[in-house]
Amino acid sequence: MPPLVTFIVVNWNGAAILDECIYALEKQTYTPTEILVVDNGSTDSSREILQRHPQIRTILNPTNRGFGPANNQALLQSNGEVIAFVNNDTVLDPDWLSQIVQPLHTNPDVGMCAGKTLSYFHRDRIDNTGHLLYWDGVNRGRGRMQKDEGQFDSLDSALFPSGCACVFRAETLRQIGCFDEDFYLYGDDTELGLRARLAGWNCAFVPKAIAYHRYSASTNAYDPMKFYFVERNRFWVALKYFPAELLMLNPVFSMARWLFHGLALIEGKGVSGEFLKRGNRGKLFALWFRAQVSAWKAAPRFLRKRRELFQKHHWTRKRFYECFLANRLSLRELTFTP
């Protein structure tokens, strides 16, 4: 009998999109599955929608606990040998699960899998095919906003999957632990994926596992607070996992990134250009400064986590570069793509 898969969905005020997400989970051709939805204190009609799906299990939080903590709550109550994390703004093709679990059956070194996630609104455009990583800890979906012409279909691996739609072995999570709850929002899938890779697990890419993602629909793709969390959390990722020489060079790589963001801003392109169109320019520097203060304030705590993790898993510099160099993110792709 195939292994039980637990779907975990975290929701916060997602009434407009939640029903379609759950319906797609219920229509998966793979069995057996169970569905766990954590509602993070929604004030819209999300909970009424959940009541229309009596077969799912729910955890109803009184407040918004954040993405990582909510997923960890669900993990404690999951029964599956495989865990499928699916964002509430993602809709799965009916065969997504049947396809994406296949590498877990055939390769014991694979601890997680990424599928081909397309834009919900422009279905010939790629949202991600797994993630890439920049030298200072920022990550971005591989192939983001490229027209899908099968250019990634010959690949069979990724650095780590996007948290919007992915699967992990429960065994992998038992070994490496769950989400780091300090992250709260954004970058938590990066942290978890890197931890798994450095612990020796590989990430498979399954191009036939198709999902459709409304990019940052639960918040806002260009919300200034997203800028804050991404900027803060990327530094924490680097503190926990990057080799010492890259930590020393981290300010240099970040300055190069900010310079390219400035060039993109002048041309009205990329993420910076989108922030400008929405009139958020005045908030960015204040949020950047706030992110730096918050990141550095927590640096001693993250360095302690780093030491503990390195002692437990005996990670090596060689393993980091083997994973990273084949999946590094270029400055132009990072800053000039919206």
PDB file of N, CA, C and O in Angstrom, residues 9-66:
ATOM      1  N   VAL A   9      -1.852  22.808   5.171  1.00  0.00           N
ATOM      2  CA  VAL A   9      -2.154  24.128   4.609  1.00  0.00           C
ATOM      3  C   VAL A   9      -2.279  25.116   5.762  1.00  0.00           C
ATOM      4  O   VAL A   9      -3.012  24.863   6.724  1.00  0.00           O
ATOM      5  N   VAL A  10      -1.575  26.232   5.664  1.00  0.00           N
ATOM      6  CA  VAL A  10      -1.702  27.312   6.642  1.00  0.00           C
ATOM      7  C   VAL A  10      -2.512  28.432   5.995  1.00  0.00           C
ATOM      8  O   VAL A  10      -2.213  28.852   4.873  1.00  0.00           O
ATOM      9  N   ASN A  11      -3.524  28.898   6.711  1.00  0.00           N
ATOM     10  CA  ASN A  11      -4.417  29.918   6.163  1.00  0.00           C
ATOM     11  C   ASN A  11      -4.515  31.124   7.098  1.00  0.00           C
ATOM     12  O   ASN A  11      -4.574  30.984   8.319  1.00  0.00           O
ATOM     13  N   TRP A  12      -4.534  32.292   6.475  1.00  0.00           N
ATOM     14  CA  TRP A  12      -4.812  33.520   7.223  1.00  0.00           C
ATOM     15  C   TRP A  12      -5.617  34.442   6.318  1.00  0.00           C
ATOM     16  O   TRP A  12      -5.116  34.920   5.300  1.00  0.00           O
ATOM     17  N   ASN A  13      -6.882  34.625   6.645  1.00  0.00           N
ATOM     18  CA  ASN A  13      -7.775  35.500   5.875  1.00  0.00           C
ATOM     19  C   ASN A  13      -7.742  35.185   4.379  1.00  0.00           C
ATOM     20  O   ASN A  13      -7.709  36.088   3.546  1.00  0.00           O
ATOM     21  N   GLY A  14      -7.796  33.906   4.077  1.00  0.00           N
ATOM     22  CA  GLY A  14      -7.734  33.490   2.676  1.00  0.00           C
ATOM     23  C   GLY A  14      -9.055  32.997   2.122  1.00  0.00           C
ATOM     24  O   GLY A  14      -9.071  32.119   1.246  1.00  0.00           O
ATOM     25  N   ALA A  15     -10.149  33.549   2.608  1.00  0.00           N
ATOM     26  CA  ALA A  15     -11.473  33.053   2.201  1.00  0.00           C
ATOM     27  C   ALA A  15     -11.664  33.067   0.688  1.00  0.00           C
ATOM     28  O   ALA A  15     -12.328  32.185   0.131  1.00  0.00           O
ATOM     29  N   ALA A  16     -11.081  34.039   0.007  1.00  0.00           N
ATOM     30  CA  ALA A  16     -11.297  34.154  -1.436  1.00  0.00           C
ATOM     31  C   ALA A  16     -10.600  33.050  -2.228  1.00  0.00           C
ATOM     32  O   ALA A  16     -10.970  32.794  -3.382  1.00  0.00           O
ATOM     33  N   ILE A  17      -9.639  32.389  -1.624  1.00  0.00           N
ATOM     34  CA  ILE A  17      -8.831  31.412  -2.360  1.00  0.00           C
ATOM     35  C   ILE A  17      -8.796  30.037  -1.699  1.00  0.00           C
ATOM     36  O   ILE A  17      -8.391  29.056  -2.324  1.00  0.00           O
ATOM     37  N   LEU A  18      -9.227  29.933  -0.458  1.00  0.00           N
ATOM     38  CA  LEU A  18      -9.066  28.709   0.315  1.00  0.00           C
ATOM     39  C   LEU A  18      -9.855  27.532  -0.255  1.00  0.00           C
ATOM     40  O   LEU A  18      -9.355  26.406  -0.323  1.00  0.00           O
ATOM     41  N   ASP A  19     -11.094  27.779  -0.654  1.00  0.00           N
ATOM     42  CA  ASP A  19     -11.961  26.699  -1.128  1.00  0.00           C
ATOM     43  C   ASP A  19     -11.359  26.005  -2.348  1.00  0.00           C
ATOM     44  O   ASP A  19     -11.364  24.766  -2.440  1.00  0.00           O
ATOM     45  N   GLU A  20     -10.840  26.772  -3.277  1.00  0.00           N
ATOM     46  CA  GLU A  20     -10.252  26.182  -4.487  1.00  0.00           C
ATOM     47  C   GLU A  20      -9.027  25.355  -4.148  1.00  0.00           C
ATOM     48  O   GLU A  20      -8.795  24.286  -4.730  1.00  0.00           O
ATOM     49  N   CYS A  21      -8.232  25.838  -3.206  1.00  0.00           N
ATOM     50  CA  CYS A  21      -7.042  25.104  -2.771  1.00  0.00           C
ATOM     51  C   CYS A  21      -7.435  23.746  -2.189  1.00  0.00           C
ATOM     52  O   CYS A  21      -6.892  22.701  -2.574  1.00  0.00           O
ATOM     53  N   ILE A  22      -8.390  23.742  -1.249  1.00  0.00           N
ATOM     54  CA  ILE A  22      -8.803  22.498  -0.595  1.00  0.00           C
ATOM     55  C   ILE A  22      -9.462  21.548  -1.586  1.00  0.00           C
ATOM     56  O   ILE A  22      -9.220  20.332  -1.563  1.00  0.00           O
ATOM     57  N   TYR A  23     -10.276  22.093  -2.467  1.00  0.00           N
ATOM     58  CA  TYR A  23     -10.948  21.260  -3.467  1.00  0.00           C
ATOM     59  C   TYR A  23      -9.917  20.506  -4.311  1.00  0.00           C
ATOM     60  O   TYR A  23     -10.094  19.306  -4.607  1.00  0.00           O
ATOM     61  N   ALA A  24      -8.817  21.183  -4.690  1.00  0.00           N
ATOM     62  CA  ALA A  24      -7.771  20.535  -5.487  1.00  0.00           C
ATOM     63  C   ALA A  24      -7.082  19.424  -4.697  1.00  0.00           C
ATOM     64  O   ALA A  24      -6.691  18.398  -5.272  1.00  0.00           O
ATOM     65  N   LEU A  25      -6.931  19.599  -3.388  1.00  0.00           N
ATOM     66  CA  LEU A  25      -6.342  18.549  -2.558  1.00  0.00           C
ATOM     67  C   LEU A  25      -7.260  17.330  -2.509  1.00  0.00           C
ATOM     68  O   LEU A  25      -6.804  16.179  -2.566  1.00  0.00           O
ATOM     69  N   GLU A  26      -8.545  17.586  -2.410  1.00  0.00           N
ATOM     70  CA  GLU A  26      -9.520  16.498  -2.329  1.00  0.00           C
ATOM     71  C   GLU A  26      -9.610  15.716  -3.643  1.00  0.00           C
ATOM     72  O   GLU A  26     -10.023  14.547  -3.641  1.00  0.00           O
ATOM     73  N   LYS A  27      -9.237  16.341  -4.760  1.00  0.00           N
ATOM     74  CA  LYS A  27      -9.352  15.712  -6.072  1.00  0.00           C
ATOM     75  C   LYS A  27      -8.060  15.026  -6.520  1.00  0.00           C
ATOM     76  O   LYS A  27      -7.962  14.578  -7.679  1.00  0.00           O
ATOM     77  N   GLN A  28      -7.074  14.904  -5.645  1.00  0.00           N
ATOM     78  CA  GLN A  28      -5.829  14.241  -6.026  1.00  0.00           C
ATOM     79  C   GLN A  28      -6.072  12.765  -6.345  1.00  0.00           C
ATOM     80  O   GLN A  28      -6.845  12.081  -5.672  1.00  0.00           O
ATOM     81  N   THR A  29      -5.402  12.286  -7.388  1.00  0.00           N
ATOM     82  CA  THR A  29      -5.563  10.896  -7.805  1.00  0.00           C
ATOM     83  C   THR A  29      -4.811   9.936  -6.892  1.00  0.00           C
ATOM     84  O   THR A  29      -5.088   8.730  -6.898  1.00  0.00           O
ATOM     85  N   TYR A  30      -3.871  10.436  -6.123  1.00  0.00           N
ATOM     86  CA  TYR A  30      -3.096   9.606  -5.190  1.00  0.00           C
ATOM     87  C   TYR A  30      -3.886   9.364  -3.917  1.00  0.00           C
ATOM     88  O   TYR A  30      -4.547  10.262  -3.394  1.00  0.00           O
ATOM     89  N   THR A  31      -3.809   8.163  -3.413  1.00  0.00           N
ATOM     90  CA  THR A  31      -4.353   7.832  -2.098  1.00  0.00           C
ATOM     91  C   THR A  31      -3.364   6.898  -1.405  1.00  0.00           C
ATOM     92  O   THR A  31      -2.609   6.178  -2.078  1.00  0.00           O
ATOM     93  N   PRO A  32      -3.329   6.882  -0.064  1.00  0.00           N
ATOM     94  CA  PRO A  32      -4.194   7.614   0.878  1.00  0.00           C
ATOM     95  C   PRO A  32      -3.595   8.964   1.267  1.00  0.00           C
ATOM     96  O   PRO A  32      -2.382   9.149   1.232  1.00  0.00           O
ATOM     97  N   THR A  33      -4.488   9.901   1.623  1.00  0.00           N
ATOM     98  CA  THR A  33      -4.056  11.213   2.085  1.00  0.00           C
ATOM     99  C   THR A  33      -4.893  11.640   3.288  1.00  0.00           C
ATOM    100  O   THR A  33      -5.983  11.123   3.523  1.00  0.00           O
ATOM    101  N   GLU A  34      -4.374  12.593   4.029  1.00  0.00           N
ATOM    102  CA  GLU A  34      -5.139  13.319   5.030  1.00  0.00           C
ATOM    103  C   GLU A  34      -4.819  14.795   4.859  1.00  0.00           C
ATOM    104  O   GLU A  34      -3.748  15.159   4.375  1.00  0.00           O
ATOM    105  N   ILE A  35      -5.766  15.656   5.229  1.00  0.00           N
ATOM    106  CA  ILE A  35      -5.600  17.100   5.061  1.00  0.00           C
ATOM    107  C   ILE A  35      -5.710  17.780   6.414  1.00  0.00           C
ATOM    108  O   ILE A  35      -6.703  17.594   7.138  1.00  0.00           O
ATOM    109  N   LEU A  36      -4.687  18.554   6.746  1.00  0.00           N
ATOM    110  CA  LEU A  36      -4.663  19.346   7.971  1.00  0.00           C
ATOM    111  C   LEU A  36      -4.586  20.820   7.591  1.00  0.00           C
ATOM    112  O   LEU A  36      -3.675  21.227   6.863  1.00  0.00           O
ATOM    113  N   VAL A  37      -5.536  21.625   8.051  1.00  0.00           N
ATOM    114  CA  VAL A  37      -5.529  23.062   7.788  1.00  0.00           C
ATOM    115  C   VAL A  37      -5.378  23.798   9.119  1.00  0.00           C
ATOM    116  O   VAL A  37      -6.143  23.552  10.059  1.00  0.00           O
ATOM    117  N   VAL A  38      -4.387  24.676   9.171  1.00  0.00           N
ATOM    118  CA  VAL A  38      -4.192  25.518  10.350  1.00  0.00           C
ATOM    119  C   VAL A  38      -4.684  26.912  10.000  1.00  0.00           C
ATOM    120  O   VAL A  38      -4.155  27.547   9.070  1.00  0.00           O
ATOM    121  N   ASP A  39      -5.700  27.391  10.708  1.00  0.00           N
ATOM    122  CA  ASP A  39      -6.191  28.748  10.480  1.00  0.00           C
ATOM    123  C   ASP A  39      -5.582  29.672  11.534  1.00  0.00           C
ATOM    124  O   ASP A  39      -5.767  29.482  12.732  1.00  0.00           O
ATOM    125  N   ASN A  40      -4.862  30.679  11.057  1.00  0.00           N
ATOM    126  CA  ASN A  40      -4.123  31.587  11.935  1.00  0.00           C
ATOM    127  C   ASN A  40      -4.954  32.811  12.319  1.00  0.00           C
ATOM    128  O   ASN A  40      -4.618  33.952  11.986  1.00  0.00           O
ATOM    129  N   GLY A  41      -6.052  32.577  13.018  1.00  0.00           N
ATOM    130  CA  GLY A  41      -6.838  33.695  13.536  1.00  0.00           C
ATOM    131  C   GLY A  41      -7.524  34.517  12.477  1.00  0.00           C
ATOM    132  O   GLY A  41      -7.618  35.751  12.605  1.00  0.00           O
ATOM    133  N   SER A  42      -8.029  33.878  11.430  1.00  0.00           N
ATOM    134  CA  SER A  42      -8.693  34.622  10.354  1.00  0.00           C
ATOM    135  C   SER A  42      -9.913  35.374  10.876  1.00  0.00           C
ATOM    136  O   SER A  42     -10.658  34.888  11.737  1.00  0.00           O
ATOM    137  N   THR A  43     -10.126  36.552  10.305  1.00  0.00           N
ATOM    138  CA  THR A  43     -11.290  37.366  10.660  1.00  0.00           C
ATOM    139  C   THR A  43     -12.287  37.454   9.506  1.00  0.00           C
ATOM    140  O   THR A  43     -13.293  38.163   9.614  1.00  0.00           O
ATOM    141  N   ASP A  44     -11.987  36.773   8.405  1.00  0.00           N
ATOM    142  CA  ASP A  44     -12.938  36.735   7.290  1.00  0.00           C
ATOM    143  C   ASP A  44     -13.788  35.467   7.423  1.00  0.00           C
ATOM    144  O   ASP A  44     -13.955  34.935   8.513  1.00  0.00           O
ATOM    145  N   SER A  45     -14.289  34.951   6.329  1.00  0.00           N
ATOM    146  CA  SER A  45     -15.184  33.786   6.385  1.00  0.00           C
ATOM    147  C   SER A  45     -14.449  32.460   6.203  1.00  0.00           C
ATOM    148  O   SER A  45     -15.074  31.444   5.868  1.00  0.00           O
ATOM    149  N   SER A  46     -13.134  32.459   6.440  1.00  0.00           N
ATOM    150  CA  SER A  46     -12.349  31.239   6.233  1.00  0.00           C
ATOM    151  C   SER A  46     -12.889  30.061   7.036  1.00  0.00           C
ATOM    152  O   SER A  46     -12.973  28.931   6.533  1.00  0.00           O
ATOM    153  N   ARG A  47     -13.260  30.303   8.273  1.00  0.00           N
ATOM    154  CA  ARG A  47     -13.680  29.182   9.123  1.00  0.00           C
ATOM    155  C   ARG A  47     -15.029  28.613   8.701  1.00  0.00           C
ATOM    156  O   ARG A  47     -15.275  27.418   8.860  1.00  0.00           O
ATOM    157  N   GLU A  48     -15.864  29.455   8.143  1.00  0.00           N
ATOM    158  CA  GLU A  48     -17.119  28.950   7.586  1.00  0.00           C
ATOM    159  C   GLU A  48     -16.834  28.053   6.381  1.00  0.00           C
ATOM    160  O   GLU A  48     -17.500  27.020   6.190  1.00  0.00           O
ATOM    161  N   ILE A  49     -15.847  28.421   5.586  1.00  0.00           N
ATOM    162  CA  ILE A  49     -15.465  27.599   4.438  1.00  0.00           C
ATOM    163  C   ILE A  49     -14.932  26.247   4.908  1.00  0.00           C
ATOM    164  O   ILE A  49     -15.259  25.196   4.341  1.00  0.00           O
ATOM    165  N   LEU A  50     -14.115  26.253   5.947  1.00  0.00           N
ATOM    166  CA  LEU A  50     -13.569  25.004   6.468  1.00  0.00           C
ATOM    167  C   LEU A  50     -14.672  24.065   6.944  1.00  0.00           C
ATOM    168  O   LEU A  50     -14.547  22.836   6.827  1.00  0.00           O
ATOM    169  N   GLN A  51     -15.744  24.619   7.453  1.00  0.00           N
ATOM    170  CA  GLN A  51     -16.851  23.780   7.925  1.00  0.00           C
ATOM    171  C   GLN A  51     -17.541  23.041   6.780  1.00  0.00           C
ATOM    172  O   GLN A  51     -18.224  22.036   7.010  1.00  0.00           O
ATOM    173  N   ARG A  52     -17.363  23.531   5.555  1.00  0.00           N
ATOM    174  CA  ARG A  52     -17.949  22.855   4.389  1.00  0.00           C
ATOM    175  C   ARG A  52     -17.134  21.640   3.959  1.00  0.00           C
ATOM    176  O   ARG A  52     -17.509  20.934   3.019  1.00  0.00           O
ATOM    177  N   HIS A  53     -16.002  21.411   4.626  1.00  0.00           N
ATOM    178  CA  HIS A  53     -15.131  20.282   4.296  1.00  0.00           C
ATOM    179  C   HIS A  53     -14.927  19.448   5.556  1.00  0.00           C
ATOM    180  O   HIS A  53     -13.857  19.468   6.178  1.00  0.00           O
ATOM    181  N   PRO A  54     -15.941  18.700   5.963  1.00  0.00           N
ATOM    182  CA  PRO A  54     -15.884  17.994   7.245  1.00  0.00           C
ATOM    183  C   PRO A  54     -14.821  16.906   7.305  1.00  0.00           C
ATOM    184  O   PRO A  54     -14.443  16.463   8.396  1.00  0.00           O
ATOM    185  N   GLN A  55     -14.298  16.461   6.157  1.00  0.00           N
ATOM    186  CA  GLN A  55     -13.329  15.380   6.155  1.00  0.00           C
ATOM    187  C   GLN A  55     -11.920  15.872   6.508  1.00  0.00           C
ATOM    188  O   GLN A  55     -11.034  15.056   6.778  1.00  0.00           O
ATOM    189  N   ILE A  56     -11.691  17.185   6.495  1.00  0.00           N
ATOM    190  CA  ILE A  56     -10.367  17.679   6.835  1.00  0.00           C
ATOM    191  C   ILE A  56     -10.267  17.921   8.335  1.00  0.00           C
ATOM    192  O   ILE A  56     -11.266  18.116   9.029  1.00  0.00           O
ATOM    193  N   ARG A  57      -9.042  17.900   8.844  1.00  0.00           N
ATOM    194  CA  ARG A  57      -8.785  18.213  10.243  1.00  0.00           C
ATOM    195  C   ARG A  57      -8.288  19.644  10.338  1.00  0.00           C
ATOM    196  O   ARG A  57      -7.533  20.110   9.473  1.00  0.00           O
ATOM    197  N   THR A  58      -8.709  20.343  11.365  1.00  0.00           N
ATOM    198  CA  THR A  58      -8.365  21.759  11.487  1.00  0.00           C
ATOM    199  C   THR A  58      -7.728  22.057  12.841  1.00  0.00           C
ATOM    200  O   THR A  58      -8.011  21.403  13.839  1.00  0.00           O
ATOM    201  N   ILE A  59      -6.863  23.057  12.828  1.00  0.00           N
ATOM    202  CA  ILE A  59      -6.310  23.655  14.038  1.00  0.00           C
ATOM    203  C   ILE A  59      -6.663  25.137  13.960  1.00  0.00           C
ATOM    204  O   ILE A  59      -6.273  25.821  13.004  1.00  0.00           O
ATOM    205  N   LEU A  60      -7.400  25.638  14.923  1.00  0.00           N
ATOM    206  CA  LEU A  60      -7.908  27.008  14.873  1.00  0.00           C
ATOM    207  C   LEU A  60      -7.170  27.851  15.915  1.00  0.00           C
ATOM    208  O   LEU A  60      -7.440  27.759  17.114  1.00  0.00           O
ATOM    209  N   ASN A  61      -6.247  28.659  15.435  1.00  0.00           N
ATOM    210  CA  ASN A  61      -5.487  29.523  16.328  1.00  0.00           C
ATOM    211  C   ASN A  61      -6.237  30.829  16.582  1.00  0.00           C
ATOM    212  O   ASN A  61      -6.856  31.382  15.660  1.00  0.00           O
ATOM    213  N   PRO A  62      -6.159  31.365  17.791  1.00  0.00           N
ATOM    214  CA  PRO A  62      -6.849  32.629  18.073  1.00  0.00           C
ATOM    215  C   PRO A  62      -6.177  33.836  17.421  1.00  0.00           C
ATOM    216  O   PRO A  62      -6.824  34.861  17.206  1.00  0.00           O
ATOM    217  N   THR A  63      -4.879  33.721  17.117  1.00  0.00           N
ATOM    218  CA  THR A  63      -4.134  34.822  16.500  1.00  0.00           C
ATOM    219  C   THR A  63      -3.249  34.270  15.387  1.00  0.00           C
ATOM    220  O   THR A  63      -3.094  33.055  15.244  1.00  0.00           O
ATOM    221  N   ASN A  64      -2.647  35.177  14.638  1.00  0.00           N
ATOM    222  CA  ASN A  64      -1.738  34.788  13.559  1.00  0.00           C
ATOM    223  C   ASN A  64      -0.378  34.423  14.148  1.00  0.00           C
ATOM    224  O   ASN A  64       0.380  35.296  14.559  1.00  0.00           O
ATOM    225  N   ARG A  65      -0.067  33.141  14.179  1.00  0.00           N
ATOM    226  CA  ARG A  65       1.186  32.676  14.763  1.00  0.00           C
ATOM    227  C   ARG A  65       2.341  32.688  13.784  1.00  0.00           C
ATOM    228  O   ARG A  65       3.487  32.449  14.168  1.00  0.00           O
ATOM    229  N   GLY A  66       2.056  32.958  12.508  1.00  0.00           N
ATOM    230  CA  GLY A  66       3.109  32.920  11.499  1.00  0.00           C
ATOM    231  C   GLY A  66       3.138  31.589  10.770  1.00  0.00           C
ATOM    232  O   GLY A  66       2.555  30.592  11.208  1.00  0.00           O
TER     233      GLY A  66
END
